[in-house]
PDB file of C-alpha atoms in Angstrom:
ATOM      1  CA  UNK A   1      80.733 122.626 116.915  1.00 80.00           C
ATOM      2  CA  UNK A   2      82.595 121.338 113.839  1.00 90.00           C
ATOM      3  CA  UNK A   3      80.385 118.973 111.941  1.00 92.00           C
ATOM      4  CA  UNK A   4      81.019 117.062 108.559  1.00 95.00           C
ATOM      5  CA  UNK A   5      82.784 114.189 106.940  1.00 97.00           C
ATOM      6  CA  UNK A   6      86.428 114.203 106.701  1.00 98.00           C
ATOM      7  CA  UNK A   7      88.175 111.900 104.181  1.00 98.00           C
ATOM      8  CA  UNK A   8      91.427 111.202 105.906  1.00 98.00           C
ATOM      9  CA  UNK A   9      94.480 109.595 103.927  1.00 98.00           C
ATOM     10  CA  UNK A  10      95.542 107.380 106.911  1.00 97.00           C
ATOM     11  CA  UNK A  11      99.359 107.064 107.053  1.00 97.00           C
ATOM     12  CA  UNK A  12     101.136 103.753 107.592  1.00 95.00           C
ATOM     13  CA  UNK A  13     102.094 102.867 111.125  1.00 92.00           C
ATOM     14  CA  UNK A  14      98.969 104.272 112.936  1.00 92.00           C
ATOM     15  CA  UNK A  15      95.941 102.471 114.055  1.00 90.00           C
ATOM     16  CA  UNK A  16      92.667 103.886 112.785  1.00 92.00           C
ATOM     17  CA  UNK A  17      91.626 105.048 116.306  1.00 92.00           C
ATOM     18  CA  UNK A  18      95.127 106.622 116.689  1.00 94.00           C
ATOM     19  CA  UNK A  19      94.592 108.512 113.392  1.00 96.00           C
ATOM     20  CA  UNK A  20      90.868 109.530 114.500  1.00 96.00           C
ATOM     21  CA  UNK A  21      92.107 110.857 117.706  1.00 96.00           C
ATOM     22  CA  UNK A  22      94.833 112.860 116.217  1.00 97.00           C
ATOM     23  CA  UNK A  23      92.505 114.388 113.629  1.00 96.00           C
ATOM     24  CA  UNK A  24      89.858 114.991 116.381  1.00 95.00           C
ATOM     25  CA  UNK A  25      92.366 117.008 118.436  1.00 95.00           C
ATOM     26  CA  UNK A  26      93.599 119.038 115.577  1.00 96.00           C
ATOM     27  CA  UNK A  27      90.110 120.116 114.669  1.00 95.00           C
ATOM     28  CA  UNK A  28      88.834 120.319 118.499  1.00 94.00           C
ATOM     29  CA  UNK A  29      85.860 118.128 117.695  1.00 93.00           C
ATOM     30  CA  UNK A  30      83.682 116.903 120.580  1.00 91.00           C
ATOM     31  CA  UNK A  31      82.425 113.959 118.789  1.00 93.00           C
ATOM     32  CA  UNK A  32      84.142 111.940 116.009  1.00 95.00           C
ATOM     33  CA  UNK A  33      83.968 108.241 114.758  1.00 95.00           C
ATOM     34  CA  UNK A  34      85.709 106.434 111.908  1.00 94.00           C
ATOM     35  CA  UNK A  35      84.042 104.496 109.189  1.00 92.00           C
ATOM     36  CA  UNK A  36      85.727 100.942 108.654  1.00 86.00           C
ATOM     37  CA  UNK A  37      89.015 100.152 110.408  1.00 87.00           C
ATOM     38  CA  UNK A  38      92.269 100.008 108.610  1.00 90.00           C
ATOM     39  CA  UNK A  39      95.205  97.993 109.858  1.00 87.00           C
ATOM     40  CA  UNK A  40      98.242  99.951 111.056  1.00 88.00           C
ATOM     41  CA  UNK A  41     100.072  98.594 107.978  1.00 89.00           C
ATOM     42  CA  UNK A  42      97.479 100.102 105.622  1.00 94.00           C
ATOM     43  CA  UNK A  43      97.098 103.390 104.115  1.00 97.00           C
ATOM     44  CA  UNK A  44      94.314 105.309 102.370  1.00 98.00           C
ATOM     45  CA  UNK A  45      90.830 106.518 102.857  1.00 98.00           C
ATOM     46  CA  UNK A  46      89.390 106.584 106.365  1.00 97.00           C
ATOM     47  CA  UNK A  47      86.170 108.476 106.404  1.00 97.00           C
ATOM     48  CA  UNK A  48      85.836 110.312 109.747  1.00 97.00           C
ATOM     49  CA  UNK A  49      82.420 111.642 110.915  1.00 96.00           C
ATOM     50  CA  UNK A  50      82.527 114.830 113.082  1.00 96.00           C
ATOM     51  CA  UNK A  51      79.856 116.228 115.158  1.00 94.00           C
ATOM     52  CA  UNK A  52      76.436 115.709 113.748  1.00 94.00           C
ATOM     53  CA  UNK A  53      77.923 113.582 111.072  1.00 95.00           C
ATOM     54  CA  UNK A  54      78.419 110.756 113.501  1.00 94.00           C
ATOM     55  CA  UNK A  55      74.800 110.043 113.081  1.00 93.00           C
ATOM     56  CA  UNK A  56      75.209 108.798 109.635  1.00 93.00           C
ATOM     57  CA  UNK A  57      78.291 106.770 110.056  1.00 92.00           C
ATOM     58  CA  UNK A  58      76.308 103.510 110.273  1.00 89.00           C
ATOM     59  CA  UNK A  59      74.886 104.047 106.816  1.00 90.00           C
ATOM     60  CA  UNK A  60      78.246 104.778 105.274  1.00 90.00           C
ATOM     61  CA  UNK A  61      79.720 101.571 106.825  1.00 86.00           C
ATOM     62  CA  UNK A  62      77.575  99.696 104.507  1.00 87.00           C
ATOM     63  CA  UNK A  63      79.319 100.850 101.438  1.00 90.00           C
ATOM     64  CA  UNK A  64      81.846  98.817  99.368  1.00 95.00           C
ATOM     65  CA  UNK A  65      85.581  99.493  99.504  1.00 97.00           C
ATOM     66  CA  UNK A  66      88.224  99.246  96.892  1.00 98.00           C
ATOM     67  CA  UNK A  67      91.784  98.053  97.792  1.00 98.00           C
ATOM     68  CA  UNK A  68      94.922  97.815  96.050  1.00 98.00           C
ATOM     69  CA  UNK A  69      97.411  95.349  97.674  1.00 98.00           C
ATOM     70  CA  UNK A  70     100.581  93.357  97.264  1.00 98.00           C
ATOM     71  CA  UNK A  71     100.656  89.701  98.120  1.00 98.00           C
ATOM     72  CA  UNK A  72     104.098  88.354  99.065  1.00 98.00           C
ATOM     73  CA  UNK A  73     104.074  84.597  98.242  1.00 98.00           C
ATOM     74  CA  UNK A  74     105.981  81.867  99.846  1.00 98.00           C
ATOM     75  CA  UNK A  75     105.624  82.949 103.487  1.00 98.00           C
ATOM     76  CA  UNK A  76     102.657  83.061 105.828  1.00 96.00           C
ATOM     77  CA  UNK A  77     102.664  85.318 108.887  1.00 94.00           C
ATOM     78  CA  UNK A  78     101.041  85.335 112.255  1.00 90.00           C
ATOM     79  CA  UNK A  79      99.049  88.352 111.489  1.00 89.00           C
ATOM     80  CA  UNK A  80      98.525  87.876 107.832  1.00 92.00           C
ATOM     81  CA  UNK A  81     100.551  90.933 106.904  1.00 93.00           C
ATOM     82  CA  UNK A  82     104.167  92.091 106.990  1.00 93.00           C
ATOM     83  CA  UNK A  83     103.893  93.040 110.630  1.00 90.00           C
ATOM     84  CA  UNK A  84     103.722  89.391 111.911  1.00 90.00           C
ATOM     85  CA  UNK A  85     106.274  86.746 112.419  1.00 92.00           C
ATOM     86  CA  UNK A  86     106.637  84.032 109.603  1.00 96.00           C
ATOM     87  CA  UNK A  87     104.790  80.860 110.793  1.00 94.00           C
ATOM     88  CA  UNK A  88     104.847  78.950 107.623  1.00 96.00           C
ATOM     89  CA  UNK A  89     106.937  78.788 104.390  1.00 98.00           C
ATOM     90  CA  UNK A  90     106.271  76.923 100.949  1.00 98.00           C
ATOM     91  CA  UNK A  91     107.897  76.943  97.671  1.00 98.00           C
ATOM     92  CA  UNK A  92     106.329  79.393  94.926  1.00 97.00           C
ATOM     93  CA  UNK A  93     105.383  77.537  91.834  1.00 96.00           C
ATOM     94  CA  UNK A  94     106.071  79.094  88.518  1.00 95.00           C
ATOM     95  CA  UNK A  95     102.930  81.273  87.672  1.00 96.00           C
ATOM     96  CA  UNK A  96     101.767  82.834  84.427  1.00 96.00           C
ATOM     97  CA  UNK A  97      99.068  85.551  84.128  1.00 97.00           C
ATOM     98  CA  UNK A  98      96.425  83.247  82.668  1.00 97.00           C
ATOM     99  CA  UNK A  99      96.779  80.834  85.593  1.00 96.00           C
ATOM    100  CA  UNK A 100      96.632  83.504  88.256  1.00 98.00           C
ATOM    101  CA  UNK A 101      93.496  85.246  86.574  1.00 98.00           C
ATOM    102  CA  UNK A 102      91.738  81.831  86.361  1.00 98.00           C
ATOM    103  CA  UNK A 103      92.389  81.491  90.143  1.00 98.00           C
ATOM    104  CA  UNK A 104      91.342  84.962  90.889  1.00 98.00           C
ATOM    105  CA  UNK A 105      87.974  84.381  89.111  1.00 98.00           C
ATOM    106  CA  UNK A 106      86.990  81.706  91.724  1.00 97.00           C
ATOM    107  CA  UNK A 107      86.900  84.430  94.470  1.00 97.00           C
ATOM    108  CA  UNK A 108      84.279  86.558  92.675  1.00 97.00           C
ATOM    109  CA  UNK A 109      80.771  86.712  93.992  1.00 97.00           C
ATOM    110  CA  UNK A 110      79.200  85.767  97.409  1.00 97.00           C
ATOM    111  CA  UNK A 111      81.139  83.643  99.676  1.00 94.00           C
ATOM    112  CA  UNK A 112      82.039  82.784 103.258  1.00 94.00           C
ATOM    113  CA  UNK A 113      85.045  84.263 105.029  1.00 92.00           C
ATOM    114  CA  UNK A 114      86.395  83.254 108.391  1.00 86.00           C
ATOM    115  CA  UNK A 115      87.748  86.451 110.121  1.00 80.00           C
ATOM    116  CA  UNK A 116      91.302  86.296 111.316  1.00 79.00           C
ATOM    117  CA  UNK A 117      92.442  86.150 114.866  1.00 70.00           C
ATOM    118  CA  UNK A 118      94.178  89.551 114.471  1.00 70.00           C
ATOM    119  CA  UNK A 119      90.989  91.350 114.208  1.00 68.00           C
ATOM    120  CA  UNK A 120      88.891  94.014 116.247  1.00 68.00           C
ATOM    121  CA  UNK A 121      85.957  91.422 116.537  1.00 69.00           C
ATOM    122  CA  UNK A 122      85.135  90.916 120.188  1.00 68.00           C
ATOM    123  CA  UNK A 123      84.609  87.613 122.081  1.00 70.00           C
ATOM    124  CA  UNK A 124      83.469  87.958 125.623  1.00 68.00           C
ATOM    125  CA  UNK A 125      84.218  91.739 125.541  1.00 69.00           C
ATOM    126  CA  UNK A 126      87.828  91.146 124.339  1.00 69.00           C
ATOM    127  CA  UNK A 127      89.011  92.110 120.833  1.00 69.00           C
ATOM    128  CA  UNK A 128      90.265  88.915 119.157  1.00 67.00           C
ATOM    129  CA  UNK A 129      93.752  90.535 118.519  1.00 69.00           C
ATOM    130  CA  UNK A 130      94.289  90.653 122.266  1.00 72.00           C
ATOM    131  CA  UNK A 131      93.563  86.979 122.516  1.00 68.00           C
ATOM    132  CA  UNK A 132      95.926  86.377 119.685  1.00 66.00           C
ATOM    133  CA  UNK A 133      98.849  88.335 121.254  1.00 71.00           C
ATOM    134  CA  UNK A 134      98.207  86.154 124.223  1.00 65.00           C
ATOM    135  CA  UNK A 135      98.654  82.942 122.164  1.00 72.00           C
ATOM    136  CA  UNK A 136      94.925  82.076 122.505  1.00 69.00           C
ATOM    137  CA  UNK A 137      93.119  81.077 119.336  1.00 73.00           C
ATOM    138  CA  UNK A 138      89.263  80.722 119.355  1.00 73.00           C
ATOM    139  CA  UNK A 139      86.801  79.420 116.771  1.00 74.00           C
ATOM    140  CA  UNK A 140      85.240  82.234 114.649  1.00 77.00           C
ATOM    141  CA  UNK A 141      81.922  82.021 112.846  1.00 79.00           C
ATOM    142  CA  UNK A 142      82.201  82.530 109.019  1.00 85.00           C
ATOM    143  CA  UNK A 143      80.722  85.761 107.558  1.00 89.00           C
ATOM    144  CA  UNK A 144      79.048  86.374 104.361  1.00 94.00           C
ATOM    145  CA  UNK A 145      81.041  88.805 102.009  1.00 95.00           C
ATOM    146  CA  UNK A 146      80.896  89.609  98.383  1.00 97.00           C
ATOM    147  CA  UNK A 147      83.831  90.522  96.010  1.00 98.00           C
ATOM    148  CA  UNK A 148      82.696  92.276  92.897  1.00 98.00           C
ATOM    149  CA  UNK A 149      86.066  92.742  91.163  1.00 98.00           C
ATOM    150  CA  UNK A 150      89.497  91.142  91.655  1.00 98.00           C
ATOM    151  CA  UNK A 151      92.119  92.348  89.286  1.00 98.00           C
ATOM    152  CA  UNK A 152      95.660  91.216  88.585  1.00 98.00           C
ATOM    153  CA  UNK A 153      97.830  94.516  88.095  1.00 98.00           C
ATOM    154  CA  UNK A 154     101.250  93.025  88.156  1.00 98.00           C
ATOM    155  CA  UNK A 155     102.843  89.495  88.476  1.00 97.00           C
ATOM    156  CA  UNK A 156     106.312  89.309  89.690  1.00 95.00           C
ATOM    157  CA  UNK A 157     108.162  86.027  90.665  1.00 91.00           C
ATOM    158  CA  UNK A 158     107.025  85.918  94.223  1.00 96.00           C
ATOM    159  CA  UNK A 159     104.497  88.725  94.373  1.00 97.00           C
ATOM    160  CA  UNK A 160     101.277  89.569  93.106  1.00 98.00           C
ATOM    161  CA  UNK A 161      99.789  93.147  92.911  1.00 98.00           C
ATOM    162  CA  UNK A 162      95.890  93.140  92.959  1.00 98.00           C
ATOM    163  CA  UNK A 163      92.966  95.306  93.167  1.00 98.00           C
ATOM    164  CA  UNK A 164      89.757  94.320  94.622  1.00 98.00           C
ATOM    165  CA  UNK A 165      86.208  95.941  95.120  1.00 98.00           C
ATOM    166  CA  UNK A 166      84.438  94.364  97.969  1.00 97.00           C
ATOM    167  CA  UNK A 167      81.696  94.241 100.522  1.00 96.00           C
ATOM    168  CA  UNK A 168      81.970  95.536 104.029  1.00 91.00           C
ATOM    169  CA  UNK A 169      83.421  93.122 106.421  1.00 90.00           C
ATOM    170  CA  UNK A 170      85.957  91.643 103.853  1.00 94.00           C
ATOM    171  CA  UNK A 171      89.264  91.070 105.419  1.00 92.00           C
ATOM    172  CA  UNK A 172      91.933  91.621 102.565  1.00 95.00           C
ATOM    173  CA  UNK A 173      94.540  89.638 104.739  1.00 93.00           C
ATOM    174  CA  UNK A 174      92.306  86.515 104.783  1.00 94.00           C
ATOM    175  CA  UNK A 175      91.600  86.949 100.998  1.00 96.00           C
ATOM    176  CA  UNK A 176      95.375  87.227 100.396  1.00 97.00           C
ATOM    177  CA  UNK A 177      96.062  83.996 102.212  1.00 96.00           C
ATOM    178  CA  UNK A 178      93.289  82.127 100.484  1.00 96.00           C
ATOM    179  CA  UNK A 179      94.532  83.345  97.012  1.00 98.00           C
ATOM    180  CA  UNK A 180      98.117  82.232  97.829  1.00 98.00           C
ATOM    181  CA  UNK A 181      96.696  78.711  99.177  1.00 97.00           C
ATOM    182  CA  UNK A 182      94.740  78.473  95.790  1.00 98.00           C
ATOM    183  CA  UNK A 183      97.954  79.047  93.855  1.00 98.00           C
ATOM    184  CA  UNK A 184      99.600  76.123  95.559  1.00 97.00           C
ATOM    185  CA  UNK A 185     101.623  78.256  98.105  1.00 98.00           C
ATOM    186  CA  UNK A 186     101.224  80.379 101.141  1.00 98.00           C
ATOM    187  CA  UNK A 187     101.317  84.111 101.463  1.00 97.00           C
ATOM    188  CA  UNK A 188     100.702  87.470 103.327  1.00 97.00           C
ATOM    189  CA  UNK A 189      99.918  91.033 102.558  1.00 96.00           C
ATOM    190  CA  UNK A 190     103.018  93.006 102.046  1.00 97.00           C
ATOM    191  CA  UNK A 191     101.314  96.513 101.193  1.00 97.00           C
ATOM    192  CA  UNK A 192      97.681  97.536 101.444  1.00 97.00           C
ATOM    193  CA  UNK A 193      96.000 100.730 100.398  1.00 98.00           C
ATOM    194  CA  UNK A 194      92.269 101.567 100.558  1.00 98.00           C
ATOM    195  CA  UNK A 195      91.557 103.672  97.468  1.00 98.00           C
ATOM    196  CA  UNK A 196      87.983 104.776  98.432  1.00 97.00           C
ATOM    197  CA  UNK A 197      84.873 103.932 100.322  1.00 96.00           C
ATOM    198  CA  UNK A 198      81.656 104.126  98.479  1.00 95.00           C
ATOM    199  CA  UNK A 199      80.214 106.674  97.676  1.00 94.00           C
ATOM    200  CA  UNK A 200      83.493 108.723  97.879  1.00 96.00           C
ATOM    201  CA  UNK A 201      85.171 107.401  94.804  1.00 96.00           C
ATOM    202  CA  UNK A 202      87.315 110.292  93.189  1.00 94.00           C
ATOM    203  CA  UNK A 203      86.905 112.459  96.327  1.00 96.00           C
ATOM    204  CA  UNK A 204      90.340 114.194  97.423  1.00 97.00           C
ATOM    205  CA  UNK A 205      91.774 113.316 100.783  1.00 98.00           C
ATOM    206  CA  UNK A 206      93.260 115.203 103.524  1.00 98.00           C
ATOM    207  CA  UNK A 207      96.400 114.044 105.348  1.00 98.00           C
ATOM    208  CA  UNK A 208      97.118 114.720 109.038  1.00 97.00           C
ATOM    209  CA  UNK A 209      99.733 117.379 107.705  1.00 97.00           C
ATOM    210  CA  UNK A 210      97.352 119.158 105.554  1.00 97.00           C
ATOM    211  CA  UNK A 211      94.758 119.273 108.504  1.00 97.00           C
ATOM    212  CA  UNK A 212      97.450 120.752 110.689  1.00 97.00           C
ATOM    213  CA  UNK A 213      98.461 123.327 108.109  1.00 97.00           C
ATOM    214  CA  UNK A 214      94.817 124.455 107.472  1.00 96.00           C
ATOM    215  CA  UNK A 215      94.297 124.832 111.330  1.00 95.00           C
ATOM    216  CA  UNK A 216      97.447 126.862 111.787  1.00 95.00           C
ATOM    217  CA  UNK A 217      96.404 129.123 108.951  1.00 95.00           C
ATOM    218  CA  UNK A 218      92.978 129.792 110.757  1.00 93.00           C
ATOM    219  CA  UNK A 219      90.855 127.556 108.518  1.00 92.00           C
ATOM    220  CA  UNK A 220      89.858 124.094 108.327  1.00 92.00           C
ATOM    221  CA  UNK A 221      90.197 121.059 106.051  1.00 96.00           C
ATOM    222  CA  UNK A 222      87.705 120.131 103.439  1.00 96.00           C
ATOM    223  CA  UNK A 223      84.692 118.669 105.008  1.00 96.00           C
ATOM    224  CA  UNK A 224      81.713 117.079 103.263  1.00 97.00           C
ATOM    225  CA  UNK A 225      78.168 117.606 104.353  1.00 95.00           C
ATOM    226  CA  UNK A 226      76.694 114.751 106.403  1.00 95.00           C
ATOM    227  CA  UNK A 227      74.194 113.703 103.655  1.00 96.00           C
ATOM    228  CA  UNK A 228      77.088 113.418 101.000  1.00 95.00           C
ATOM    229  CA  UNK A 229      77.624 109.834 102.351  1.00 93.00           C
ATOM    230  CA  UNK A 230      73.922 108.833 101.971  1.00 95.00           C
ATOM    231  CA  UNK A 231      73.689 108.956  98.063  1.00 93.00           C
ATOM    232  CA  UNK A 232      72.529 105.374  98.146  1.00 92.00           C
ATOM    233  CA  UNK A 233      69.343 106.433  99.900  1.00 94.00           C
ATOM    234  CA  UNK A 234      66.416 108.114  98.202  1.00 94.00           C
ATOM    235  CA  UNK A 235      65.795 111.740  98.990  1.00 95.00           C
ATOM    236  CA  UNK A 236      62.337 112.824 100.331  1.00 95.00           C
ATOM    237  CA  UNK A 237      61.403 116.444 100.525  1.00 94.00           C
ATOM    238  CA  UNK A 238      58.975 117.491 103.168  1.00 95.00           C
ATOM    239  CA  UNK A 239      56.657 120.621 103.103  1.00 93.00           C
ATOM    240  CA  UNK A 240      56.690 122.834 106.130  1.00 93.00           C
ATOM    241  CA  UNK A 241      53.896 121.214 108.056  1.00 93.00           C
ATOM    242  CA  UNK A 242      55.334 117.588 107.449  1.00 95.00           C
ATOM    243  CA  UNK A 243      58.756 118.588 108.298  1.00 94.00           C
ATOM    244  CA  UNK A 244      57.521 120.169 111.547  1.00 93.00           C
ATOM    245  CA  UNK A 245      55.827 116.972 112.642  1.00 95.00           C
ATOM    246  CA  UNK A 246      58.887 114.910 111.673  1.00 94.00           C
ATOM    247  CA  UNK A 247      60.903 117.242 113.714  1.00 92.00           C
ATOM    248  CA  UNK A 248      58.599 116.636 116.727  1.00 92.00           C
ATOM    249  CA  UNK A 249      58.888 112.873 116.323  1.00 91.00           C
ATOM    250  CA  UNK A 250      55.649 112.194 114.529  1.00 94.00           C
ATOM    251  CA  UNK A 251      54.986 110.030 111.518  1.00 95.00           C
ATOM    252  CA  UNK A 252      53.746 111.620 108.084  1.00 95.00           C
ATOM    253  CA  UNK A 253      52.325 110.181 104.916  1.00 94.00           C
ATOM    254  CA  UNK A 254      54.235 111.070 101.855  1.00 93.00           C
ATOM    255  CA  UNK A 255      52.464 109.619  98.769  1.00 92.00           C
ATOM    256  CA  UNK A 256      55.392 110.002  96.602  1.00 89.00           C
ATOM    257  CA  UNK A 257      57.284 107.353  98.479  1.00 90.00           C
ATOM    258  CA  UNK A 258      56.460 104.041  97.117  1.00 84.00           C
ATOM    259  CA  UNK A 259      59.198 101.846  98.317  1.00 89.00           C
ATOM    260  CA  UNK A 260      59.892 101.024 101.856  1.00 94.00           C
ATOM    261  CA  UNK A 261      63.276 101.467 103.309  1.00 95.00           C
ATOM    262  CA  UNK A 262      65.504 104.192 104.694  1.00 95.00           C
ATOM    263  CA  UNK A 263      65.405 107.588 102.982  1.00 96.00           C
ATOM    264  CA  UNK A 264      67.231 110.954 103.262  1.00 96.00           C
ATOM    265  CA  UNK A 265      64.830 113.699 104.753  1.00 96.00           C
ATOM    266  CA  UNK A 266      64.919 117.337 103.607  1.00 96.00           C
ATOM    267  CA  UNK A 267      62.723 120.365 104.749  1.00 94.00           C
ATOM    268  CA  UNK A 268      61.092 122.753 102.409  1.00 90.00           C
ATOM    269  CA  UNK A 269      64.112 124.806 102.081  1.00 92.00           C
ATOM    270  CA  UNK A 270      66.316 121.890 101.100  1.00 93.00           C
ATOM    271  CA  UNK A 271      68.104 121.647 104.419  1.00 94.00           C
ATOM    272  CA  UNK A 272      69.150 117.903 105.414  1.00 96.00           C
ATOM    273  CA  UNK A 273      67.182 116.795 108.334  1.00 95.00           C
ATOM    274  CA  UNK A 274      68.494 113.347 108.912  1.00 95.00           C
ATOM    275  CA  UNK A 275      67.584 109.731 108.112  1.00 96.00           C
ATOM    276  CA  UNK A 276      64.037 108.493 107.851  1.00 95.00           C
ATOM    277  CA  UNK A 277      62.324 105.081 107.415  1.00 95.00           C
ATOM    278  CA  UNK A 278      59.491 104.612 104.926  1.00 95.00           C
ATOM    279  CA  UNK A 279      56.928 101.656 105.129  1.00 94.00           C
ATOM    280  CA  UNK A 280      54.989  99.971 102.442  1.00 92.00           C
ATOM    281  CA  UNK A 281      51.995 102.345 103.028  1.00 92.00           C
ATOM    282  CA  UNK A 282      54.074 105.613 102.325  1.00 93.00           C
ATOM    283  CA  UNK A 283      54.292 106.502 106.026  1.00 95.00           C
ATOM    284  CA  UNK A 284      57.603 108.002 106.948  1.00 96.00           C
ATOM    285  CA  UNK A 285      59.229 108.244 110.363  1.00 94.00           C
ATOM    286  CA  UNK A 286      62.513 109.602 111.523  1.00 92.00           C
ATOM    287  CA  UNK A 287      65.352 107.189 112.556  1.00 92.00           C
ATOM    288  CA  UNK A 288      68.202 109.716 113.123  1.00 93.00           C
ATOM    289  CA  UNK A 289      67.601 113.493 113.077  1.00 94.00           C
ATOM    290  CA  UNK A 290      70.153 116.195 113.101  1.00 92.00           C
ATOM    291  CA  UNK A 291      70.206 118.432 115.994  1.00 84.00           C
ATOM    292  CA  UNK A 292      69.154 121.248 113.827  1.00 68.00           C
ATOM    293  CA  UNK A 293      66.240 119.649 112.297  1.00 59.00           C
ATOM    294  CA  UNK A 294      63.037 121.641 112.662  1.00 49.00           C
ATOM    295  CA  UNK A 295      64.789 124.934 113.341  1.00 51.00           C
ATOM    296  CA  UNK A 296      63.382 127.773 111.500  1.00 49.00           C
ATOM    297  CA  UNK A 297      60.110 125.945 110.498  1.00 50.00           C
TER     298      UNK A 297
END
């Protein structure tokens, strides 16, 4: 069974799930899941966990994301991006770089953001975007997000080109609307590209075309090992007896572990076993183990 993390450069026009299913079929993977949805309009990095790597998808989801996007000023759309109908227009004031950068600085740090109606968040089992398409709008609870960087790359008469590094759960469409409003007008996302998902900054991506070419040539695309997405977790190496106990569901004491929290588990041969949890007493228990954990011990 194929296993690993595929860094897909999602093309414009496909939903994240459609891109996932196409990649899964090309590779013949039984299990697959993507990390962090991208709108059909958006392009860029969509990590896809295949096989055993699906067990670490939740941890990768917590990573920050970097986006490059263009905000078209003067028109707000029903979806917050170029795919929606224009629902509001407003004149665009004369803007200079200093003014825009001063406004952008207000969006840095921790803040609350109300998710848009055109999102996959569910209400009563229904995704909000389905309710929105039916003309129904419901109240959404604000979520805490964090924006660590927000840079102005280019300023044109009615457009801003921006780059942002933000926490999970940040909706760039909503951010773009809020920025436009703070500049005294309205706006929407014209283009959006996700440059990377942490910790994959600088890693090359595969396209659907390169995947197909690799498969047709009898090979496979570049896949990362499941633990490559867990570099934010401390590694814990277990001796043979301890690894055997953990593989059988038992807790072990590891004196070297002094901080509570999730950890990466490795056996004495350096093989990745899965995700563990350490408590304040240096006791480590498994959370998610690879199917191969414990083999050969």
